[in-house]
Amino acid sequence: MDNLQIPLEIPDVKIGKSERSEDGDFVITVTGMIECTICHKCGRHITKSYGYDKAITIRHLPISGHKTFIRIHPKRYGCPFCEGKPTNTQKMTWYEQRSPDTASYEKHVLPELINSTVADVGLKEDIGCEAVMGIINRHTDGEVCRNNSERSDTIGTDEIPLKKGHKDSVTIITVGKGILSVVRGREKATVKAFLSGIPKRLKKTLRAACCDMYDGYINAVKEVSGKKVMAEADRFHAAKLYRKDSDGIRNQEMKRLKKKLTEKEYGKLKGALWALRKSGTDLTHEEREVLRVLSGHSRILRIAYELCNGLTGIFNENITKTEAIKKIGVRMDVVGLSGPDCLVRFISTLNKRPDEITNYSVNRQTGGFVEGLNNKIRVIKRRCYGIFNIRHLFQRIFPDFEGYAIFA
């Protein structure tokens, strides 16, 4: 039978022998073919041989489903240029010093981390969790290298709790549809420090920052970038405020009507919850009838419904910021006529942050990606039984989003 030749993909070596261990693993002994190295002190090429270092065994890509190890005696060289003539171990391109794996094997392991856990990959490869974490640390930093980025037109910021009920949060910062960093805490100073560290050439490309209504994020953007970067309150959070106000009015009015109306009349209001949450074009015939009856019994609830749908329509329209301000102003005049208890939270926020809310009409950018990212991070935290180290959290998030593009 002819010998089967399998390329090892490790350059500059000569294979000495190949053997099988008692467990059936392949152990391949190789010798380096390069006759020089670089001095770690002076940086010069040195060729004076100084014997061999002790043998090291490195995990390599499997052969026919069996574990494979590369065994090598690294050459040592003496430097005649430095004081004391220090010795240097030869460095090979196919593995890093003090790494138990070849570069090819680490590239094989990294894609397996996508949508998986360190423990699962460790069990699958039979290398242990510490070895997997070592591979992650060698190939993934605690944040994206901003010096390698070309543009950062719009960044998104949002918080997520590390420990529920402990007021221990982190800020997730995204750019476009990719994660940029995970920052400890949600304070203005923390976010401000991160934004200040963005390289000047990238700051010039930054146009907007999408965030929720939290003062810390908005003020951090303004203090770092001034008017150059537009702080934009996510329309989702604006809608959340006026819909929450509307739900509060609905609860109050339904309780009042339950006491006032007969059981038969109140039964006609069944399904009011879903009817009030839909736009007029999405209502069924039955829901329209419920809404008609409900409007006859509660004027303020009818006004709140019309206001919510009107505000949503303004956000959906492709209009300028000036037009948005005028249209929202008209809606707020209606609120003033309807009484002091209509859309209280939204009006309070609108009076405080009118520019940030209407800035959506300029570029129509949202923080939808970072909002959706929160759900993904929650899944990762549950899958990995909670991650409280910020660096590790980023290292687990990053492969799930960028892994196929970088590691595959």
Coordinates of C-alpha atoms in Angstrom, one line a residue:
M1 CA 0.0 0.0 0.0
D2 CA 1.3 3.4 -0.9
N3 CA 2.1 5.9 1.8
L4 CA -0.5 8.6 2.3
Q5 CA 1.0 12.1 2.2
I6 CA -0.8 14.8 4.2
P7 CA 0.5 18.4 4.2
L8 CA 1.2 19.7 7.7
E9 CA 1.0 23.4 6.7
I10 CA 4.0 24.3 8.9
P11 CA 6.9 25.9 6.8
D12 CA 10.6 25.8 7.3
V13 CA 10.8 22.3 9.0
K14 CA 12.1 18.9 8.1
I15 CA 10.1 15.9 9.3
G16 CA 12.2 13.5 11.3
K17 CA 9.8 10.7 12.3
S18 CA 6.2 10.0 12.8
E19 CA 4.8 7.7 15.5
R20 CA 1.6 6.7 17.2
S21 CA 1.0 7.0 21.0
E22 CA -0.8 4.4 23.1
D23 CA -4.0 6.5 22.7
G24 CA -3.7 6.5 18.9
D25 CA -2.5 10.0 18.7
F26 CA 0.0 11.1 16.0
V27 CA 3.3 12.5 17.2
I28 CA 5.4 14.0 14.5
T29 CA 9.0 15.1 15.2
V30 CA 10.4 17.9 13.1
T31 CA 13.6 19.9 12.9
G32 CA 13.8 23.6 12.0
M33 CA 15.5 24.4 8.7
I34 CA 16.2 28.1 9.3
E35 CA 19.8 28.7 10.4
C36 CA 19.3 32.1 12.2
T37 CA 17.1 34.0 14.6
I38 CA 16.7 37.6 15.8
C39 CA 18.3 38.7 19.1
H40 CA 15.6 39.8 21.6
K41 CA 17.9 42.6 22.9
C42 CA 19.5 44.3 19.9
G43 CA 17.2 43.0 17.1
R44 CA 20.0 41.8 14.9
H45 CA 20.1 38.6 12.9
I46 CA 22.4 36.1 14.6
T47 CA 23.7 32.8 13.2
K48 CA 26.0 31.5 16.0
S49 CA 24.6 28.1 17.0
Y50 CA 24.3 27.4 20.7
G51 CA 22.8 24.0 20.7
Y52 CA 19.2 23.1 21.2
D53 CA 16.5 23.9 23.7
K54 CA 14.4 21.2 25.4
A55 CA 11.8 19.5 23.3
I56 CA 8.3 21.0 23.2
T57 CA 5.1 19.3 22.0
I58 CA 2.5 21.4 20.3
R59 CA -1.1 20.5 19.4
H60 CA -1.7 20.6 15.6
L61 CA -4.7 19.9 13.3
P62 CA -6.1 16.4 13.6
I63 CA -5.2 13.7 11.0
S64 CA -8.1 11.3 10.1
G65 CA -9.9 12.3 13.3
H66 CA -6.9 11.6 15.6
K67 CA -5.1 14.2 17.7
T68 CA -1.9 15.3 16.2
F69 CA 1.1 16.8 18.0
I70 CA 4.3 18.4 16.6
R71 CA 7.5 17.8 18.6
I72 CA 10.4 20.1 18.0
H73 CA 13.8 20.9 19.6
P74 CA 14.1 24.7 19.0
K75 CA 17.6 25.8 18.1
R76 CA 19.3 28.3 20.3
Y77 CA 21.7 31.0 19.1
G78 CA 24.2 33.2 20.9
C79 CA 24.4 36.9 20.2
P80 CA 28.0 38.1 19.8
F81 CA 26.9 41.8 19.7
C82 CA 25.3 42.2 23.1
E83 CA 27.0 42.4 26.4
G84 CA 27.0 39.0 28.1
K85 CA 26.4 37.3 24.8
P86 CA 22.8 36.3 25.6
T87 CA 21.3 33.2 24.0
N88 CA 18.1 33.3 22.0
T89 CA 15.6 30.5 21.2
Q90 CA 14.7 30.4 17.5
K91 CA 11.2 31.6 16.8
M92 CA 9.1 29.8 14.1
T93 CA 6.3 31.4 12.2
W94 CA 3.8 28.6 12.7
Y95 CA 3.5 28.9 16.4
E96 CA 3.8 31.6 19.1
Q97 CA 6.3 31.1 22.0
R98 CA 4.7 29.7 25.1
S99 CA 1.6 28.7 23.1
P100 CA 0.6 25.0 23.3
D101 CA -0.9 25.1 19.8
T102 CA 0.1 25.7 16.3
A103 CA -1.3 28.8 14.5
S104 CA -3.2 26.5 12.2
Y105 CA -4.9 24.6 15.1
E106 CA -5.9 27.9 16.8
K107 CA -7.5 29.1 13.5
H108 CA -9.4 25.7 13.5
V109 CA -10.7 26.3 17.1
L110 CA -11.8 29.9 16.8
P111 CA -14.7 29.4 14.4
E112 CA -16.1 26.7 16.8
L113 CA -16.6 29.4 19.4
I114 CA -19.3 31.1 17.3
N115 CA -22.6 30.5 19.0
S116 CA -21.0 28.1 21.4
T117 CA -19.3 28.2 24.8
V118 CA -15.7 27.9 26.0
A119 CA -16.7 24.7 28.0
D120 CA -18.3 23.1 25.0
V121 CA -15.3 23.8 22.7
G122 CA -12.9 22.6 25.4
L123 CA -14.8 19.3 25.7
K124 CA -15.1 18.9 21.9
E125 CA -11.4 19.4 21.3
D126 CA -10.3 17.8 24.6
I127 CA -8.1 20.7 25.5
G128 CA -9.8 22.2 28.6
C129 CA -11.3 25.6 29.2
E130 CA -8.0 27.4 30.1
A131 CA -6.5 26.4 26.7
V132 CA -9.5 27.7 24.9
M133 CA -9.4 31.0 26.8
G134 CA -5.7 31.2 25.9
I135 CA -6.6 31.0 22.2
I136 CA -9.2 33.6 22.7
N137 CA -6.9 36.0 24.5
R138 CA -4.2 35.6 21.8
H139 CA -6.6 36.5 18.9
T140 CA -9.3 38.8 20.5
D141 CA -8.7 42.0 22.4
G142 CA -11.0 43.7 24.9
E143 CA -12.4 45.9 22.2
V144 CA -12.2 46.5 18.4
C145 CA -8.9 48.2 17.4
R146 CA -10.1 51.6 16.4
N147 CA -6.9 52.4 14.5
N148 CA -7.9 49.7 11.9
S149 CA -11.4 51.2 11.4
E150 CA -12.0 53.3 8.3
R151 CA -15.2 55.1 9.2
S152 CA -17.6 55.5 12.1
D153 CA -20.6 57.5 10.7
T154 CA -23.1 56.5 13.4
I155 CA -22.5 55.0 16.8
G156 CA -25.1 53.5 19.1
T157 CA -25.0 53.3 22.9
D158 CA -27.1 51.3 25.3
E159 CA -26.8 49.7 28.7
I160 CA -27.3 46.1 29.9
P161 CA -27.2 44.9 33.5
L162 CA -24.5 42.4 34.4
K163 CA -26.2 41.4 37.7
K164 CA -30.0 41.8 37.9
G165 CA -30.9 44.1 40.8
H166 CA -27.4 45.0 41.7
K167 CA -27.1 48.3 39.7
D168 CA -24.1 46.8 38.0
S169 CA -24.3 47.7 34.3
V170 CA -22.1 48.0 31.2
T171 CA -22.5 50.2 28.2
I172 CA -22.5 48.5 24.8
I173 CA -21.1 50.7 22.0
T174 CA -21.7 49.8 18.4
V175 CA -20.8 51.3 15.1
G176 CA -23.0 50.5 12.1
K177 CA -23.9 46.8 12.5
G178 CA -20.9 45.8 14.5
I179 CA -19.9 45.9 18.1
L180 CA -17.2 48.4 19.0
S181 CA -16.6 48.0 22.7
V182 CA -18.1 47.1 26.1
V183 CA -17.5 49.8 28.7
R184 CA -17.8 49.4 32.5
G185 CA -20.7 51.4 34.0
R186 CA -23.2 53.8 32.4
E187 CA -21.8 57.1 33.9
K188 CA -21.2 60.1 31.7
A189 CA -17.5 60.2 32.6
T190 CA -17.0 56.6 31.4
V191 CA -18.7 57.1 28.0
K192 CA -17.0 60.4 27.6
A193 CA -13.5 58.8 28.2
F194 CA -14.3 56.2 25.5
L195 CA -15.5 58.8 23.0
S196 CA -12.4 61.0 23.7
G197 CA -10.2 58.1 22.8
I198 CA -11.5 57.7 19.3
P199 CA -8.7 58.7 16.8
K200 CA -9.1 62.1 15.3
R201 CA -9.4 60.8 11.7
L202 CA -12.4 58.7 12.8
K203 CA -14.0 61.6 14.8
K204 CA -14.1 63.5 11.5
T205 CA -16.3 60.8 10.0
L206 CA -18.6 60.6 13.0
R207 CA -22.0 62.2 12.2
A208 CA -24.5 61.0 14.8
A209 CA -24.8 59.1 18.1
C210 CA -28.0 57.2 18.7
C211 CA -28.9 56.6 22.3
D212 CA -31.9 56.4 24.7
M213 CA -33.1 59.4 26.8
Y214 CA -30.4 58.9 29.5
D215 CA -28.7 62.3 30.2
G216 CA -25.3 60.7 30.7
Y217 CA -25.0 59.4 27.1
I218 CA -26.4 62.5 25.5
N219 CA -24.3 64.9 27.6
A220 CA -21.2 62.8 27.0
V221 CA -21.6 63.1 23.2
K222 CA -22.2 66.9 23.4
E223 CA -19.2 67.5 25.6
V224 CA -16.8 65.5 23.5
S225 CA -18.0 66.5 20.0
G226 CA -20.1 69.6 20.5
K227 CA -22.2 70.4 17.4
K228 CA -20.1 68.3 15.1
V229 CA -21.9 65.1 16.1
M230 CA -25.6 65.1 16.4
A231 CA -27.0 63.4 19.5
E232 CA -30.1 61.5 18.4
A233 CA -32.7 60.0 20.8
D234 CA -33.9 56.7 19.4
R235 CA -37.4 56.9 18.2
F236 CA -38.1 53.6 19.9
H237 CA -37.6 55.3 23.3
A238 CA -39.8 58.3 22.3
A239 CA -42.6 55.9 21.2
K240 CA -42.1 53.9 24.4
L241 CA -42.9 57.0 26.5
Y242 CA -46.1 58.1 24.8
R243 CA -47.4 54.5 24.5
K244 CA -46.7 54.0 28.2
D245 CA -48.7 57.2 29.0
S246 CA -51.5 55.9 26.8
D247 CA -51.5 52.5 28.6
G248 CA -51.8 54.3 31.9
I249 CA -54.8 56.3 30.7
R250 CA -56.4 53.1 29.3
N251 CA -56.0 51.3 32.7
Q252 CA -57.6 54.3 34.6
E253 CA -60.4 54.6 32.1
M254 CA -61.2 50.9 31.9
K255 CA -61.4 50.8 35.7
R256 CA -63.8 53.8 35.7
L257 CA -66.0 52.3 33.0
K258 CA -66.2 48.9 34.7
K259 CA -67.8 50.6 37.7
K260 CA -70.0 52.9 35.6
L261 CA -71.2 50.6 32.8
T262 CA -73.5 47.6 33.1
E263 CA -71.9 44.2 32.6
K264 CA -73.4 43.9 29.1
E265 CA -72.2 47.3 28.0
Y266 CA -68.7 46.7 29.5
G267 CA -68.6 43.4 27.6
K268 CA -68.7 45.4 24.3
L269 CA -65.2 46.8 25.2
K270 CA -63.6 43.3 25.2
G271 CA -60.4 43.5 23.1
A272 CA -59.8 47.2 23.8
L273 CA -56.2 46.6 24.7
W274 CA -55.2 45.3 21.2
A275 CA -57.5 47.8 19.4
L276 CA -55.8 50.7 21.1
R277 CA -52.3 49.4 20.2
K278 CA -53.0 49.2 16.5
S279 CA -53.0 51.9 13.9
G280 CA -56.3 52.7 12.1
T281 CA -55.2 50.8 8.9
D282 CA -54.5 47.6 10.8
L283 CA -57.8 47.3 12.7
T284 CA -60.2 44.5 12.0
H285 CA -63.9 45.2 11.7
E286 CA -64.6 44.0 15.3
E287 CA -61.7 46.1 16.6
R288 CA -63.1 49.2 14.9
E289 CA -66.4 48.7 16.5
V290 CA -64.7 48.3 20.0
L291 CA -62.8 51.5 19.4
R292 CA -66.0 53.3 18.3
V293 CA -67.9 52.3 21.4
L294 CA -64.9 53.0 23.7
S295 CA -64.4 56.5 22.1
G296 CA -68.0 57.3 22.9
H297 CA -67.5 56.5 26.6
S298 CA -64.0 58.1 27.1
R299 CA -63.0 61.3 25.3
I300 CA -59.5 61.4 26.8
L301 CA -58.8 57.8 25.7
R302 CA -59.9 58.7 22.2
I303 CA -57.5 61.7 22.2
A304 CA -54.6 59.6 23.6
Y305 CA -55.2 57.0 20.8
E306 CA -55.2 59.7 18.1
L307 CA -52.1 61.4 19.5
C308 CA -50.1 58.2 19.7
N309 CA -50.9 57.2 16.1
G310 CA -50.3 60.8 15.0
L311 CA -46.8 60.9 16.6
T312 CA -46.0 57.5 15.1
G313 CA -47.1 58.8 11.7
I314 CA -44.7 61.8 12.1
F315 CA -41.8 59.5 12.8
N316 CA -42.7 57.4 9.8
E317 CA -42.9 60.3 7.4
N318 CA -39.8 61.3 5.4
I319 CA -39.8 64.9 6.4
T320 CA -37.3 67.5 7.6
K321 CA -36.5 68.3 11.2
T322 CA -38.3 71.7 10.8
E323 CA -41.5 70.0 9.5
A324 CA -41.3 67.4 12.3
I325 CA -41.1 70.2 15.0
K326 CA -44.1 71.9 13.5
K327 CA -46.2 68.8 13.3
I328 CA -45.3 67.6 16.8
G329 CA -46.1 71.2 18.0
V330 CA -49.6 70.9 16.5
R331 CA -50.1 67.6 18.3
M332 CA -49.0 69.1 21.6
D333 CA -51.5 71.9 21.2
V334 CA -54.2 69.2 21.2
V335 CA -52.7 67.7 24.4
G336 CA -52.9 71.1 26.0
L337 CA -56.6 71.4 25.2
S338 CA -57.4 67.8 26.4
G339 CA -56.2 68.4 30.0
P340 CA -53.1 68.0 32.1
D341 CA -53.2 64.2 32.5
C342 CA -52.6 63.3 28.8
L343 CA -49.1 62.0 27.8
V344 CA -47.4 63.5 30.8
R345 CA -44.1 61.6 30.6
F346 CA -43.7 62.1 26.9
I347 CA -44.4 65.9 27.2
S348 CA -42.0 66.3 30.0
T349 CA -39.2 64.5 28.0
L350 CA -40.1 66.5 24.9
N351 CA -39.8 69.8 26.7
K352 CA -36.4 68.6 28.0
R353 CA -35.0 67.0 24.8
P354 CA -36.8 68.5 21.8
D355 CA -33.7 68.6 19.6
E356 CA -32.6 65.0 20.3
I357 CA -36.1 63.7 19.6
T358 CA -36.6 65.6 16.4
N359 CA -33.0 64.9 15.2
Y360 CA -34.3 61.6 14.0
S361 CA -35.8 63.4 11.0
V362 CA -32.4 64.5 9.8
N363 CA -30.7 61.2 8.9
R364 CA -33.5 58.8 10.1
Q365 CA -30.9 56.8 12.0
T366 CA -31.9 54.5 14.9
G367 CA -30.1 52.5 17.6
G368 CA -32.1 49.4 16.5
F369 CA -28.9 47.3 16.2
V370 CA -27.7 48.0 19.7
E371 CA -31.2 47.5 21.0
G372 CA -31.4 44.1 19.3
L373 CA -27.9 43.3 20.4
N374 CA -29.1 43.4 24.0
N375 CA -31.2 40.4 23.4
K376 CA -28.3 38.6 21.9
I377 CA -26.1 39.4 24.9
R378 CA -28.7 38.1 27.3
V379 CA -28.7 34.8 25.4
I380 CA -24.9 34.7 25.6
K381 CA -24.9 35.4 29.4
R382 CA -27.4 32.6 30.0
R383 CA -25.5 30.3 27.7
C384 CA -22.3 31.0 29.5
Y385 CA -23.8 31.1 33.0
G386 CA -23.1 34.8 33.5
I387 CA -20.0 36.7 32.5
F388 CA -18.9 39.5 34.8
N389 CA -15.5 40.2 33.4
I390 CA -15.8 43.0 30.9
R391 CA -13.0 41.8 28.7
H392 CA -14.4 38.2 28.6
L393 CA -17.9 39.6 27.8
F394 CA -16.6 41.4 24.7
Q395 CA -14.6 38.3 23.7
R396 CA -17.7 36.2 23.8
I397 CA -19.9 38.8 22.0
F398 CA -17.4 39.6 19.2
P399 CA -17.1 36.0 17.7
D400 CA -20.8 35.6 17.5
F401 CA -21.1 38.8 15.3
E402 CA -17.8 39.0 13.5
G403 CA -16.5 35.5 13.8
Y404 CA -17.4 34.1 10.3
A405 CA -15.9 37.2 8.6
I406 CA -12.7 37.1 10.6
F407 CA -12.0 33.5 11.6
A408 CA -13.7 31.5 8.9

